[in-house]
Amino acid sequence: MQRKILIYNSQTENSISTKELLSKKLIEKNFTIVSELDSEVELIVCIGGDGTFLDLIHEFDFPEIPIIGINTGHLGFFQEIMPDRLDEFIDNYINQKYSIQSMQTVMAHVYHNGTCEELKGLNEIIIASNANYAYSVHFDISIGGSFIERFSGDGLLVSTPAGSTAYNYSLGGSIVDPRLRLLQATPIAPMNTTAYRSFTSSILLPPDLSMEVKPVDNSSKVKITIAFDGFSKFFDNVSNIEVSLSETNVKLLRLESYDFWSKVKSKFL
Ligand code: NAP
């Protein structure tokens, strides 16, 4: 039986030529290359940067099979290898010299207009205003059912450990080892004055507690944007948003040389 591998790539010249070369090498080893996901596909290869990786996750609705990233983008935090290591990857894959890194995801249940919509992110869920930060938002925040505070500012970002190195890090949030099961809520431009009191540092949530965010002023002005991994949706009449760890995991194929903290050092320090 032929073994099927799906290759997903960005449209840069480097990604397209890497895909052609990799396809040729895999076909020589008796693999079949496909672009549609079905139950016989055993591995997805993602050629591009982290943005391409996030596009893939959302386009295929958080696939359950392992994914390996080949970095032809800028940062490539999710991506495992550079295009000059294709032979090493194929050899390691055939000889099962790899491990699977399981990445947690975060979900938001958005209650609005009498319905509930679920959104998911591998990096993060952001709850903000919908006018390019033209006005501040005011949220009543509860954790595990306990009221914590009324937050005022641009918004709130809730990141997974995988997303802790993305927007969360730019906001001053902590880098989290993906072996830890937690969510990190980081404020975006919190207002901390005599008029408004908002937390200014990140809050870490254990896996079994959710964060409840209730827009305070539900007038027509208060329209909410929920952003997830670089995508966004606008909502009006939002009564409540519940953010929690999702049961869905994304599996990354890592070669034996992979080490999270070495990757952090090479990309950030
Ligand atoms: P983008 O705006 O084109 O790229 C944002 C940058 O974040 C890229 O350099 C990307 O890497 C990198 N990145 C994405 N996920 C990462 C992760 N888990 N760890 C470290 N770096 C990561 O948008 P995009 O490429 O579609 O990515 C969407 C993400 O951008 C969102 O999930 C959010 O976290 C991030 N973002 C960051 C800021 C900020 O830092 N101020 C603002 C908005 C959004 P590549 O170069 O390899 O693609």
XYZ file of C-alpha atoms and ligand atoms in Angstrom:
317
model
C 0.000 0.000 0.000
C 1.318 3.459 -0.900
C 1.821 5.853 1.996
C 0.170 9.250 1.545
C 1.720 12.573 2.551
C -0.052 15.909 2.121
C 2.138 18.900 1.239
C 0.782 22.383 2.023
C 2.825 25.400 0.988
C 2.888 29.190 0.816
C 3.144 30.726 -2.649
C 6.676 32.147 -2.399
C 9.239 31.041 -4.977
C 11.284 29.276 -2.298
C 8.240 27.372 -0.957
C 7.153 26.258 -4.424
C 10.634 25.018 -5.392
C 11.021 23.289 -1.993
C 7.692 21.544 -2.546
C 8.782 20.333 -6.004
C 12.088 18.992 -4.696
C 10.516 17.331 -1.645
C 7.745 15.725 -3.754
C 10.347 14.258 -6.098
C 12.387 12.850 -3.205
C 9.327 11.381 -1.448
C 7.975 9.786 -4.646
C 11.398 8.118 -5.117
C 10.815 6.560 -1.682
C 7.365 5.285 -2.739
C 5.237 7.906 -0.987
C 2.186 9.396 -2.715
C 1.840 13.199 -2.556
C -1.640 14.683 -2.189
C -3.128 18.126 -1.505
C -6.499 17.039 -0.069
C -6.810 15.628 3.431
C -8.447 12.191 3.776
C -8.277 9.392 6.346
C -5.345 7.687 4.548
C -2.998 10.673 4.826
C -0.398 9.877 7.519
C 1.579 13.139 7.642
C 1.228 16.784 6.612
C 4.296 18.746 5.511
C 3.846 22.513 5.829
C 6.258 24.625 3.762
C 6.308 28.328 4.715
C 6.532 30.305 7.958
C 4.418 30.300 11.113
C 1.701 32.236 9.258
C 1.440 29.403 6.715
C 1.338 26.904 9.569
C -1.581 28.765 11.190
C -3.396 28.998 7.817
C -3.027 25.221 7.426
C -4.373 24.495 10.913
C -7.488 26.574 10.266
C -8.021 25.476 6.650
C -8.001 21.797 7.682
C -9.882 22.482 10.940
C -7.166 21.369 13.382
C -6.121 18.040 11.795
C -5.402 15.106 14.101
C -2.401 13.700 12.203
C 1.173 14.940 12.754
C 2.524 17.965 10.895
C 6.144 18.835 10.137
C 7.070 22.381 9.147
C 9.798 23.349 6.680
C 10.745 26.974 7.230
C 10.797 29.231 4.195
C 9.217 32.142 6.126
C 10.713 34.691 8.486
C 10.688 33.396 12.053
C 9.495 29.802 11.765
C 8.836 28.993 15.400
C 6.507 26.084 14.593
C 8.661 25.012 11.663
C 11.097 22.172 12.381
C 13.689 22.193 9.601
C 15.225 24.375 6.905
C 14.865 23.371 3.215
C 18.494 22.164 3.082
C 17.647 19.256 5.456
C 15.080 17.403 3.302
C 17.161 14.199 3.006
C 17.736 14.106 6.759
C 13.988 14.558 7.373
C 13.011 11.755 4.939
C 15.609 9.403 6.403
C 14.504 10.130 9.985
C 10.836 9.795 9.079
C 11.257 6.419 7.360
C 13.331 5.121 10.276
C 10.880 6.549 12.836
C 13.543 8.713 14.439
C 11.264 11.463 15.661
C 8.963 12.449 18.506
C 5.498 13.990 18.536
C 5.024 17.298 20.337
C 1.411 17.852 21.356
C 0.318 21.500 21.353
C -2.733 22.611 23.341
C -5.316 24.951 21.835
C -7.588 27.591 23.355
C -11.293 28.061 22.650
C -13.828 30.828 23.162
C -17.580 30.408 23.446
C -19.140 33.679 22.355
C -22.731 34.213 23.513
C -24.473 36.816 21.342
C -27.930 37.486 19.957
C -29.313 34.374 21.678
C -26.747 31.989 20.129
C -23.315 30.658 21.008
C -20.390 30.442 18.608
C -17.182 28.494 19.266
C -13.819 29.805 18.037
C -10.458 28.082 18.436
C -6.835 29.181 18.349
C -3.457 27.470 18.448
C -1.665 30.700 19.444
C -4.329 32.787 21.127
C -7.797 34.267 21.406
C -7.977 38.067 21.602
C -11.049 39.933 22.839
C -10.992 43.614 21.846
C -13.090 46.459 20.486
C -13.939 46.454 16.800
C -12.724 49.872 15.799
C -8.993 49.417 15.437
C -8.550 50.339 19.080
C -10.407 53.660 18.546
C -12.154 53.250 21.886
C -11.546 51.304 25.074
C -13.459 48.231 26.178
C -14.763 47.471 29.669
C -15.151 43.862 30.739
C -16.217 42.189 33.973
C -13.773 39.315 34.387
C -14.382 36.159 36.409
C -12.097 33.160 36.795
C -13.589 29.798 37.709
C -16.849 31.549 38.611
C -15.225 34.099 40.980
C -15.494 37.750 39.999
C -11.980 39.258 39.723
C -12.251 42.795 38.400
C -13.704 45.229 35.909
C -11.032 45.501 33.178
C -10.624 48.609 31.000
C -8.199 48.926 28.111
C -7.737 47.841 24.500
C -8.494 44.205 25.188
C -7.377 40.870 26.530
C -5.230 38.200 24.942
C -5.429 34.605 26.159
C -2.543 32.551 24.828
C -1.625 28.894 24.855
C 1.949 27.884 25.690
C 2.526 27.561 21.895
C 1.297 31.107 21.381
C 3.258 32.521 24.316
C 6.144 33.370 21.950
C 3.880 35.250 19.506
C 1.747 38.374 20.208
C 1.708 37.499 23.920
C 5.486 37.966 24.079
C 5.283 41.379 22.349
C 2.795 42.464 25.033
C 5.243 41.578 27.817
C 3.746 38.147 28.562
C 5.920 35.214 29.624
C 7.354 32.506 27.410
C 5.811 29.194 28.512
C 7.277 25.738 27.941
C 4.617 23.834 25.907
C 4.924 20.860 28.291
C 2.977 22.946 30.848
C -0.828 22.775 30.665
C -2.077 26.307 31.243
C -3.490 29.443 29.662
C -2.005 32.918 30.024
C -4.260 35.997 30.034
C -2.303 39.127 29.094
C -3.860 42.611 29.088
C -3.565 44.844 26.004
C -2.946 48.474 27.056
C -4.722 48.176 30.422
C -5.967 51.458 31.957
C -4.737 51.802 35.497
C -5.769 55.199 36.845
C -7.960 56.560 39.624
C -10.856 56.219 37.138
C -10.142 52.642 36.082
C -8.271 49.821 37.810
C -7.072 46.974 35.629
C -4.505 44.235 36.145
C -1.284 45.066 34.326
C 0.581 41.747 34.352
C -0.284 38.348 32.877
C -2.479 35.910 34.792
C -1.824 32.161 34.531
C -4.843 29.861 34.538
C -4.814 26.155 35.409
C -6.241 23.768 32.770
C -9.576 23.204 34.506
C -10.586 26.852 35.030
C -12.179 29.079 32.423
C -12.161 32.856 32.181
C -15.495 34.601 31.769
C -15.502 38.004 30.074
C -18.690 40.093 30.135
C -18.789 43.364 28.188
C -20.034 45.956 30.671
C -21.751 48.458 28.412
C -23.894 46.543 25.973
C -24.961 49.596 24.023
C -24.702 49.571 20.223
C -21.235 51.127 20.552
C -19.874 48.025 22.225
C -19.105 45.682 19.415
C -16.493 43.058 20.055
C -13.761 41.653 17.849
C -12.534 38.159 18.586
C -9.206 37.469 16.920
C -7.737 33.986 16.739
C -4.323 33.193 15.201
C -4.425 36.230 12.909
C -8.055 35.730 11.819
C -10.907 37.788 13.232
C -14.682 37.938 13.613
C -16.922 40.821 14.681
C -19.830 40.404 17.061
C -22.508 42.709 18.416
C -24.816 42.252 21.404
C -22.275 40.017 23.135
C -23.513 39.020 26.563
C -20.639 36.795 27.614
C -17.432 35.151 26.372
C -16.002 32.046 28.013
C -12.363 31.239 27.290
C -10.865 27.875 28.233
C -8.380 25.190 27.203
C -9.755 23.066 24.371
C -9.558 19.266 24.158
C -8.158 19.629 20.611
C -4.391 19.218 20.311
C -2.145 19.876 17.320
C 0.642 17.319 16.824
C 4.022 18.489 15.588
C 6.584 16.031 14.320
C 9.968 16.875 15.835
C 13.326 15.363 14.862
C 15.578 14.013 17.597
C 17.604 17.237 17.749
C 14.519 19.335 18.746
C 14.681 21.161 22.069
C 12.155 23.911 22.932
C 14.597 26.109 24.854
C 17.314 25.862 22.191
C 14.669 27.029 19.720
C 13.769 29.969 21.992
C 17.440 30.901 22.239
C 17.966 30.720 18.470
C 14.860 32.772 17.639
C 14.701 35.336 20.451
C 18.021 35.821 22.234
P 1.966 38.210 10.809
O 1.476 39.478 11.409
O 2.326 38.178 9.373
O 3.226 37.616 11.626
C 3.446 37.786 12.934
C 4.808 37.199 13.324
O 4.567 36.270 14.386
C 5.564 36.408 12.221
O 6.941 36.694 12.296
C 5.277 34.948 12.577
O 6.323 34.052 12.158
C 5.278 35.053 14.107
N 4.587 33.987 14.825
C 3.374 33.413 14.587
N 3.126 32.454 15.507
C 4.191 32.426 16.336
C 4.530 31.676 17.490
N 3.709 30.750 17.980
N 5.701 31.938 18.110
C 6.535 32.886 17.657
N 6.283 33.639 16.571
C 5.120 33.416 15.924
O 0.803 37.141 11.073
P 0.792 35.581 10.878
O 2.137 35.138 10.363
O -0.468 35.212 10.181
O 0.656 35.112 12.409
C -0.485 35.407 13.168
C 0.021 35.696 14.564
O 0.665 36.957 14.568
C -1.051 35.811 15.614
O -1.437 34.556 16.116
C -0.363 36.691 16.660
O 0.207 35.922 17.704
C 0.781 37.345 15.894
N 0.685 38.823 16.006
C 1.698 39.450 16.647
C 1.638 40.820 16.873
C 2.740 41.452 17.629
O 3.686 40.751 18.012
N 2.671 42.755 17.901
C 0.545 41.560 16.408
C -0.481 40.884 15.749
C -0.401 39.483 15.553
P 6.709 33.811 10.604
O 7.586 34.978 10.252
O 7.458 32.526 10.582
O 5.421 33.772 9.843
